[in-house]
Amino acid sequence: QKITSQSAISEIKRITKIKQANQFPVIEFWNHGLDHIKRKGKGEFVESRSLQTERLIKSQQITKKNSLLTSRSFGAPFNITAGNDSDT
């Protein structure tokens, strides 16, 4: 069977509906940033809050466009954050 973008998206959507006994999904796709680049020891999410928000929105849009999924979890690349973003 030839794998196409549409068949891959259909399979991803099928898998994300599978639930564990506690009703949580078996797998989840999470947002891990836009470019995952470390800049001079700094991670992607050490900029101003507005730039962090802009990058999150852009990465969400790309994920939605390419996979038809919405990431509901986030993990900063290299686990580096600005320290002022706990409520963003």
PDB file of N, CA and C in Angstrom:
ATOM      1  N   GLN A   1       0.841  -1.175   0.000  1.00  0.00           N
ATOM      2  CA  GLN A   1       0.000   0.000   0.000  1.00  0.00           C
ATOM      3  C   GLN A   1       0.885   1.236   0.000  1.00  0.00           C
ATOM      4  N   LYS A   2       0.620   2.150  -0.909  1.00  0.00           N
ATOM      5  CA  LYS A   2       1.373   3.388  -1.011  1.00  0.00           C
ATOM      6  C   LYS A   2       0.935   4.340   0.104  1.00  0.00           C
ATOM      7  N   ILE A   3       1.910   4.904   0.791  1.00  0.00           N
ATOM      8  CA  ILE A   3       1.610   5.864   1.855  1.00  0.00           C
ATOM      9  C   ILE A   3       1.549   7.252   1.236  1.00  0.00           C
ATOM     10  N   THR A   4       0.447   7.910   1.448  1.00  0.00           N
ATOM     11  CA  THR A   4       0.272   9.271   0.971  1.00  0.00           C
ATOM     12  C   THR A   4       0.093  10.184   2.175  1.00  0.00           C
ATOM     13  N   SER A   5       0.179  11.476   1.930  1.00  0.00           N
ATOM     14  CA  SER A   5      -0.050  12.432   3.021  1.00  0.00           C
ATOM     15  C   SER A   5      -1.416  12.208   3.641  1.00  0.00           C
ATOM     16  N   GLN A   6      -2.410  11.996   2.798  1.00  0.00           N
ATOM     17  CA  GLN A   6      -3.771  11.816   3.307  1.00  0.00           C
ATOM     18  C   GLN A   6      -3.904  10.522   4.113  1.00  0.00           C
ATOM     19  N   SER A   7      -3.282   9.437   3.652  1.00  0.00           N
ATOM     20  CA  SER A   7      -3.377   8.187   4.412  1.00  0.00           C
ATOM     21  C   SER A   7      -2.611   8.301   5.728  1.00  0.00           C
ATOM     22  N   ALA A   8      -1.498   9.021   5.719  1.00  0.00           N
ATOM     23  CA  ALA A   8      -0.742   9.219   6.954  1.00  0.00           C
ATOM     24  C   ALA A   8      -1.554  10.042   7.947  1.00  0.00           C
ATOM     25  N   ILE A   9      -2.193  11.095   7.470  1.00  0.00           N
ATOM     26  CA  ILE A   9      -3.035  11.918   8.344  1.00  0.00           C
ATOM     27  C   ILE A   9      -4.191  11.093   8.893  1.00  0.00           C
ATOM     28  N   SER A  10      -4.811  10.274   8.054  1.00  0.00           N
ATOM     29  CA  SER A  10      -5.907   9.421   8.521  1.00  0.00           C
ATOM     30  C   SER A  10      -5.441   8.469   9.614  1.00  0.00           C
ATOM     31  N   GLU A  11      -4.259   7.891   9.443  1.00  0.00           N
ATOM     32  CA  GLU A  11      -3.716   6.969  10.450  1.00  0.00           C
ATOM     33  C   GLU A  11      -3.385   7.704  11.741  1.00  0.00           C
ATOM     34  N   ILE A  12      -2.803   8.876  11.640  1.00  0.00           N
ATOM     35  CA  ILE A  12      -2.501   9.680  12.840  1.00  0.00           C
ATOM     36  C   ILE A  12      -3.789   9.997  13.586  1.00  0.00           C
ATOM     37  N   LYS A  13      -4.813  10.413  12.864  1.00  0.00           N
ATOM     38  CA  LYS A  13      -6.091  10.732  13.507  1.00  0.00           C
ATOM     39  C   LYS A  13      -6.701   9.495  14.160  1.00  0.00           C
ATOM     40  N   ARG A  14      -6.583   8.333  13.524  1.00  0.00           N
ATOM     41  CA  ARG A  14      -7.108   7.094  14.100  1.00  0.00           C
ATOM     42  C   ARG A  14      -6.379   6.759  15.398  1.00  0.00           C
ATOM     43  N   ILE A  15      -5.061   6.839  15.371  1.00  0.00           N
ATOM     44  CA  ILE A  15      -4.260   6.502  16.544  1.00  0.00           C
ATOM     45  C   ILE A  15      -4.547   7.443  17.708  1.00  0.00           C
ATOM     46  N   THR A  16      -4.727   8.726  17.422  1.00  0.00           N
ATOM     47  CA  THR A  16      -4.945   9.686  18.511  1.00  0.00           C
ATOM     48  C   THR A  16      -6.285   9.491  19.206  1.00  0.00           C
ATOM     49  N   LYS A  17      -7.178   8.718  18.612  1.00  0.00           N
ATOM     50  CA  LYS A  17      -8.481   8.453  19.243  1.00  0.00           C
ATOM     51  C   LYS A  17      -8.455   7.233  20.154  1.00  0.00           C
ATOM     52  N   ILE A  18      -7.378   6.458  20.110  1.00  0.00           N
ATOM     53  CA  ILE A  18      -7.265   5.278  20.966  1.00  0.00           C
ATOM     54  C   ILE A  18      -7.023   5.747  22.397  1.00  0.00           C
ATOM     55  N   LYS A  19      -7.821   5.236  23.326  1.00  0.00           N
ATOM     56  CA  LYS A  19      -7.739   5.669  24.727  1.00  0.00           C
ATOM     57  C   LYS A  19      -7.197   4.559  25.625  1.00  0.00           C
ATOM     58  N   GLN A  20      -6.514   4.974  26.669  1.00  0.00           N
ATOM     59  CA  GLN A  20      -6.076   4.060  27.713  1.00  0.00           C
ATOM     60  C   GLN A  20      -7.274   3.787  28.633  1.00  0.00           C
ATOM     61  N   ALA A  21      -7.099   2.910  29.591  1.00  0.00           N
ATOM     62  CA  ALA A  21      -8.181   2.589  30.526  1.00  0.00           C
ATOM     63  C   ALA A  21      -8.650   3.834  31.292  1.00  0.00           C
ATOM     64  N   ASN A  22      -7.723   4.782  31.544  1.00  0.00           N
ATOM     65  CA  ASN A  22      -8.083   6.002  32.273  1.00  0.00           C
ATOM     66  C   ASN A  22      -8.642   7.090  31.350  1.00  0.00           C
ATOM     67  N   GLN A  23      -8.902   6.735  30.092  1.00  0.00           N
ATOM     68  CA  GLN A  23      -9.479   7.609  29.074  1.00  0.00           C
ATOM     69  C   GLN A  23      -8.537   8.681  28.529  1.00  0.00           C
ATOM     70  N   PHE A  24      -7.269   8.634  28.913  1.00  0.00           N
ATOM     71  CA  PHE A  24      -6.281   9.515  28.312  1.00  0.00           C
ATOM     72  C   PHE A  24      -5.808   8.895  27.006  1.00  0.00           C
ATOM     73  N   PRO A  25      -5.425   9.730  26.035  1.00  0.00           N
ATOM     74  CA  PRO A  25      -4.951   9.178  24.762  1.00  0.00           C
ATOM     75  C   PRO A  25      -3.703   8.314  24.950  1.00  0.00           C
ATOM     76  N   VAL A  26      -3.561   7.326  24.094  1.00  0.00           N
ATOM     77  CA  VAL A  26      -2.378   6.470  24.119  1.00  0.00           C
ATOM     78  C   VAL A  26      -1.142   7.283  23.724  1.00  0.00           C
ATOM     79  N   ILE A  27      -1.303   8.144  22.753  1.00  0.00           N
ATOM     80  CA  ILE A  27      -0.208   9.026  22.340  1.00  0.00           C
ATOM     81  C   ILE A  27      -0.735  10.453  22.228  1.00  0.00           C
ATOM     82  N   GLU A  28       0.172  11.402  22.299  1.00  0.00           N
ATOM     83  CA  GLU A  28      -0.203  12.777  22.035  1.00  0.00           C
ATOM     84  C   GLU A  28       0.934  13.450  21.282  1.00  0.00           C
ATOM     85  N   PHE A  29       0.579  14.389  20.461  1.00  0.00           N
ATOM     86  CA  PHE A  29       1.555  15.166  19.720  1.00  0.00           C
ATOM     87  C   PHE A  29       1.675  16.509  20.419  1.00  0.00           C
ATOM     88  N   TRP A  30       2.889  16.881  20.771  1.00  0.00           N
ATOM     89  CA  TRP A  30       3.050  18.125  21.502  1.00  0.00           C
ATOM     90  C   TRP A  30       3.944  19.085  20.745  1.00  0.00           C
ATOM     91  N   ASN A  31       3.742  20.339  21.042  1.00  0.00           N
ATOM     92  CA  ASN A  31       4.475  21.416  20.405  1.00  0.00           C
ATOM     93  C   ASN A  31       5.864  21.479  21.024  1.00  0.00           C
ATOM     94  N   HIS A  32       6.871  21.429  20.187  1.00  0.00           N
ATOM     95  CA  HIS A  32       8.251  21.459  20.677  1.00  0.00           C
ATOM     96  C   HIS A  32       9.016  22.623  20.058  1.00  0.00           C
ATOM     97  N   GLY A  33       8.256  23.655  19.683  1.00  0.00           N
ATOM     98  CA  GLY A  33       8.876  24.857  19.154  1.00  0.00           C
ATOM     99  C   GLY A  33       8.870  24.909  17.647  1.00  0.00           C
ATOM    100  N   LEU A  34       9.341  26.027  17.144  1.00  0.00           N
ATOM    101  CA  LEU A  34       9.300  26.275  15.713  1.00  0.00           C
ATOM    102  C   LEU A  34      10.526  25.752  14.990  1.00  0.00           C
ATOM    103  N   ASP A  35      11.711  25.979  15.540  1.00  0.00           N
ATOM    104  CA  ASP A  35      12.915  25.574  14.799  1.00  0.00           C
ATOM    105  C   ASP A  35      13.923  24.760  15.611  1.00  0.00           C
ATOM    106  N   HIS A  36      13.713  24.633  16.923  1.00  0.00           N
ATOM    107  CA  HIS A  36      14.565  23.811  17.778  1.00  0.00           C
ATOM    108  C   HIS A  36      16.057  24.114  17.592  1.00  0.00           C
ATOM    109  N   ILE A  37      16.370  25.397  17.603  1.00  0.00           N
ATOM    110  CA  ILE A  37      17.758  25.822  17.456  1.00  0.00           C
ATOM    111  C   ILE A  37      18.231  26.452  18.764  1.00  0.00           C
ATOM    112  N   LYS A  38      19.419  26.070  19.183  1.00  0.00           N
ATOM    113  CA  LYS A  38      20.035  26.693  20.354  1.00  0.00           C
ATOM    114  C   LYS A  38      20.924  27.813  19.837  1.00  0.00           C
ATOM    115  N   ARG A  39      20.679  29.021  20.316  1.00  0.00           N
ATOM    116  CA  ARG A  39      21.427  30.192  19.877  1.00  0.00           C
ATOM    117  C   ARG A  39      22.366  30.653  20.997  1.00  0.00           C
ATOM    118  N   LYS A  40      23.645  30.427  20.806  1.00  0.00           N
ATOM    119  CA  LYS A  40      24.645  30.847  21.796  1.00  0.00           C
ATOM    120  C   LYS A  40      24.251  30.429  23.209  1.00  0.00           C
ATOM    121  N   GLY A  41      23.857  29.173  23.348  1.00  0.00           N
ATOM    122  CA  GLY A  41      23.485  28.639  24.657  1.00  0.00           C
ATOM    123  C   GLY A  41      22.078  28.974  25.094  1.00  0.00           C
ATOM    124  N   LYS A  42      21.360  29.724  24.271  1.00  0.00           N
ATOM    125  CA  LYS A  42      19.997  30.107  24.617  1.00  0.00           C
ATOM    126  C   LYS A  42      19.020  29.315  23.774  1.00  0.00           C
ATOM    127  N   GLY A  43      17.925  28.936  24.365  1.00  0.00           N
ATOM    128  CA  GLY A  43      16.902  28.204  23.641  1.00  0.00           C
ATOM    129  C   GLY A  43      15.964  29.131  22.891  1.00  0.00           C
ATOM    130  N   GLU A  44      15.027  28.534  22.231  1.00  0.00           N
ATOM    131  CA  GLU A  44      14.077  29.270  21.402  1.00  0.00           C
ATOM    132  C   GLU A  44      13.130  30.144  22.221  1.00  0.00           C
ATOM    133  N   PHE A  45      12.846  29.768  23.452  1.00  0.00           N
ATOM    134  CA  PHE A  45      11.845  30.468  24.248  1.00  0.00           C
ATOM    135  C   PHE A  45      12.451  31.277  25.388  1.00  0.00           C
ATOM    136  N   VAL A  46      13.447  32.078  25.072  1.00  0.00           N
ATOM    137  CA  VAL A  46      14.047  32.981  26.059  1.00  0.00           C
ATOM    138  C   VAL A  46      13.866  34.436  25.635  1.00  0.00           C
ATOM    139  N   GLU A  47      13.111  34.634  24.581  1.00  0.00           N
ATOM    140  CA  GLU A  47      12.855  35.982  24.059  1.00  0.00           C
ATOM    141  C   GLU A  47      11.697  36.626  24.811  1.00  0.00           C
ATOM    142  N   SER A  48      11.249  37.751  24.328  1.00  0.00           N
ATOM    143  CA  SER A  48      10.119  38.441  24.943  1.00  0.00           C
ATOM    144  C   SER A  48       8.873  37.560  24.880  1.00  0.00           C
ATOM    145  N   ARG A  49       7.940  37.854  25.750  1.00  0.00           N
ATOM    146  CA  ARG A  49       6.697  37.089  25.787  1.00  0.00           C
ATOM    147  C   ARG A  49       5.973  37.170  24.444  1.00  0.00           C
ATOM    148  N   SER A  50       5.975  38.336  23.821  1.00  0.00           N
ATOM    149  CA  SER A  50       5.271  38.476  22.540  1.00  0.00           C
ATOM    150  C   SER A  50       5.939  37.634  21.454  1.00  0.00           C
ATOM    151  N   LEU A  51       7.263  37.555  21.450  1.00  0.00           N
ATOM    152  CA  LEU A  51       7.955  36.729  20.460  1.00  0.00           C
ATOM    153  C   LEU A  51       7.724  35.241  20.737  1.00  0.00           C
ATOM    154  N   GLN A  52       7.706  34.866  22.014  1.00  0.00           N
ATOM    155  CA  GLN A  52       7.403  33.477  22.360  1.00  0.00           C
ATOM    156  C   GLN A  52       6.009  33.102  21.865  1.00  0.00           C
ATOM    157  N   THR A  53       5.043  33.988  22.097  1.00  0.00           N
ATOM    158  CA  THR A  53       3.668  33.746  21.672  1.00  0.00           C
ATOM    159  C   THR A  53       3.594  33.630  20.156  1.00  0.00           C
ATOM    160  N   GLU A  54       4.281  34.513  19.461  1.00  0.00           N
ATOM    161  CA  GLU A  54       4.302  34.487  18.001  1.00  0.00           C
ATOM    162  C   GLU A  54       4.847  33.156  17.481  1.00  0.00           C
ATOM    163  N   ARG A  55       5.926  32.669  18.104  1.00  0.00           N
ATOM    164  CA  ARG A  55       6.541  31.416  17.675  1.00  0.00           C
ATOM    165  C   ARG A  55       5.626  30.219  17.987  1.00  0.00           C
ATOM    166  N   LEU A  56       4.949  30.253  19.130  1.00  0.00           N
ATOM    167  CA  LEU A  56       4.008  29.182  19.460  1.00  0.00           C
ATOM    168  C   LEU A  56       2.854  29.141  18.457  1.00  0.00           C
ATOM    169  N   ILE A  57       2.305  30.296  18.163  1.00  0.00           N
ATOM    170  CA  ILE A  57       1.189  30.361  17.212  1.00  0.00           C
ATOM    171  C   ILE A  57       1.629  29.850  15.846  1.00  0.00           C
ATOM    172  N   LYS A  58       2.790  30.283  15.389  1.00  0.00           N
ATOM    173  CA  LYS A  58       3.281  29.858  14.074  1.00  0.00           C
ATOM    174  C   LYS A  58       3.501  28.342  14.027  1.00  0.00           C
ATOM    175  N   SER A  59       4.100  27.783  15.080  1.00  0.00           N
ATOM    176  CA  SER A  59       4.336  26.334  15.082  1.00  0.00           C
ATOM    177  C   SER A  59       3.017  25.564  15.149  1.00  0.00           C
ATOM    178  N   GLN A  60       2.030  26.096  15.881  1.00  0.00           N
ATOM    179  CA  GLN A  60       0.713  25.458  15.923  1.00  0.00           C
ATOM    180  C   GLN A  60       0.067  25.482  14.538  1.00  0.00           C
ATOM    181  N   GLN A  61       0.190  26.603  13.846  1.00  0.00           N
ATOM    182  CA  GLN A  61      -0.399  26.716  12.511  1.00  0.00           C
ATOM    183  C   GLN A  61       0.228  25.717  11.546  1.00  0.00           C
ATOM    184  N   ILE A  62       1.542  25.559  11.616  1.00  0.00           N
ATOM    185  CA  ILE A  62       2.238  24.608  10.736  1.00  0.00           C
ATOM    186  C   ILE A  62       1.780  23.182  11.027  1.00  0.00           C
ATOM    187  N   THR A  63       1.679  22.839  12.311  1.00  0.00           N
ATOM    188  CA  THR A  63       1.232  21.495  12.688  1.00  0.00           C
ATOM    189  C   THR A  63      -0.188  21.249  12.190  1.00  0.00           C
ATOM    190  N   LYS A  64      -1.056  22.204  12.407  1.00  0.00           N
ATOM    191  CA  LYS A  64      -2.455  22.069  11.976  1.00  0.00           C
ATOM    192  C   LYS A  64      -2.545  21.926  10.461  1.00  0.00           C
ATOM    193  N   LYS A  65      -1.784  22.730   9.732  1.00  0.00           N
ATOM    194  CA  LYS A  65      -1.819  22.697   8.271  1.00  0.00           C
ATOM    195  C   LYS A  65      -1.319  21.358   7.730  1.00  0.00           C
ATOM    196  N   ASN A  66      -0.254  20.834   8.323  1.00  0.00           N
ATOM    197  CA  ASN A  66       0.379  19.634   7.788  1.00  0.00           C
ATOM    198  C   ASN A  66      -0.185  18.325   8.319  1.00  0.00           C
ATOM    199  N   SER A  67      -0.806  18.345   9.479  1.00  0.00           N
ATOM    200  CA  SER A  67      -1.290  17.079  10.043  1.00  0.00           C
ATOM    201  C   SER A  67      -2.762  17.116  10.449  1.00  0.00           C
ATOM    202  N   LEU A  68      -3.362  18.281  10.389  1.00  0.00           N
ATOM    203  CA  LEU A  68      -4.747  18.477  10.812  1.00  0.00           C
ATOM    204  C   LEU A  68      -4.936  18.211  12.301  1.00  0.00           C
ATOM    205  N   LEU A  69      -3.859  18.283  13.069  1.00  0.00           N
ATOM    206  CA  LEU A  69      -3.916  18.075  14.517  1.00  0.00           C
ATOM    207  C   LEU A  69      -3.600  19.372  15.248  1.00  0.00           C
ATOM    208  N   THR A  70      -4.076  19.471  16.481  1.00  0.00           N
ATOM    209  CA  THR A  70      -3.739  20.596  17.348  1.00  0.00           C
ATOM    210  C   THR A  70      -2.939  20.056  18.523  1.00  0.00           C
ATOM    211  N   SER A  71      -1.737  20.560  18.705  1.00  0.00           N
ATOM    212  CA  SER A  71      -0.922  20.159  19.857  1.00  0.00           C
ATOM    213  C   SER A  71      -1.498  20.822  21.100  1.00  0.00           C
ATOM    214  N   ARG A  72      -1.686  20.035  22.153  1.00  0.00           N
ATOM    215  CA  ARG A  72      -2.254  20.572  23.390  1.00  0.00           C
ATOM    216  C   ARG A  72      -1.233  20.606  24.526  1.00  0.00           C
ATOM    217  N   SER A  73      -0.037  20.141  24.235  1.00  0.00           N
ATOM    218  CA  SER A  73       1.036  20.143  25.225  1.00  0.00           C
ATOM    219  C   SER A  73       2.234  20.867  24.634  1.00  0.00           C
ATOM    220  N   PHE A  74       3.104  21.340  25.506  1.00  0.00           N
ATOM    221  CA  PHE A  74       4.291  22.063  25.050  1.00  0.00           C
ATOM    222  C   PHE A  74       5.491  21.656  25.881  1.00  0.00           C
ATOM    223  N   GLY A  75       6.625  21.534  25.214  1.00  0.00           N
ATOM    224  CA  GLY A  75       7.904  21.321  25.876  1.00  0.00           C
ATOM    225  C   GLY A  75       8.938  22.172  25.168  1.00  0.00           C
ATOM    226  N   ALA A  76       9.583  23.051  25.892  1.00  0.00           N
ATOM    227  CA  ALA A  76      10.564  23.950  25.278  1.00  0.00           C
ATOM    228  C   ALA A  76      11.782  23.170  24.792  1.00  0.00           C
ATOM    229  N   PRO A  77      12.266  23.492  23.583  1.00  0.00           N
ATOM    230  CA  PRO A  77      13.480  22.844  23.093  1.00  0.00           C
ATOM    231  C   PRO A  77      14.632  23.033  24.086  1.00  0.00           C
ATOM    232  N   PHE A  78      15.379  21.972  24.337  1.00  0.00           N
ATOM    233  CA  PHE A  78      16.489  21.959  25.286  1.00  0.00           C
ATOM    234  C   PHE A  78      16.029  22.259  26.714  1.00  0.00           C
ATOM    235  N   ASN A  79      14.698  22.281  26.939  1.00  0.00           N
ATOM    236  CA  ASN A  79      14.114  22.606  28.248  1.00  0.00           C
ATOM    237  C   ASN A  79      14.562  23.971  28.755  1.00  0.00           C
ATOM    238  N   ILE A  80      14.835  24.886  27.831  1.00  0.00           N
ATOM    239  CA  ILE A  80      15.288  26.228  28.189  1.00  0.00           C
ATOM    240  C   ILE A  80      14.133  27.201  27.974  1.00  0.00           C
ATOM    241  N   THR A  81      13.762  27.918  29.042  1.00  0.00           N
ATOM    242  CA  THR A  81      12.733  28.939  28.942  1.00  0.00           C
ATOM    243  C   THR A  81      13.245  30.229  29.570  1.00  0.00           C
ATOM    244  N   ALA A  82      12.487  31.284  29.402  1.00  0.00           N
ATOM    245  CA  ALA A  82      12.894  32.594  29.917  1.00  0.00           C
ATOM    246  C   ALA A  82      12.683  32.701  31.429  1.00  0.00           C
ATOM    247  N   GLY A  83      11.924  31.812  31.992  1.00  0.00           N
ATOM    248  CA  GLY A  83      11.661  31.891  33.430  1.00  0.00           C
ATOM    249  C   GLY A  83      10.527  32.846  33.749  1.00  0.00           C
ATOM    250  N   ASN A  84      10.031  33.579  32.772  1.00  0.00           N
ATOM    251  CA  ASN A  84       8.922  34.490  33.011  1.00  0.00           C
ATOM    252  C   ASN A  84       7.688  34.061  32.229  1.00  0.00           C
ATOM    253  N   ASP A  85       7.653  32.815  31.828  1.00  0.00           N
ATOM    254  CA  ASP A  85       6.599  32.378  30.919  1.00  0.00           C
ATOM    255  C   ASP A  85       5.700  31.305  31.516  1.00  0.00           C
ATOM    256  N   SER A  86       5.620  31.232  32.819  1.00  0.00           N
ATOM    257  CA  SER A  86       4.832  30.168  33.427  1.00  0.00           C
ATOM    258  C   SER A  86       3.336  30.341  33.182  1.00  0.00           C
ATOM    259  N   ASP A  87       2.919  31.561  32.863  1.00  0.00           N
ATOM    260  CA  ASP A  87       1.492  31.754  32.612  1.00  0.00           C
ATOM    261  C   ASP A  87       1.206  32.073  31.160  1.00  0.00           C
ATOM    262  N   THR A  88       2.133  31.752  30.249  1.00  0.00           N
ATOM    263  CA  THR A  88       1.894  32.036  28.829  1.00  0.00           C
ATOM    264  C   THR A  88       1.378  30.797  28.138  1.00  0.00           C
TER     265      THR A  88
END
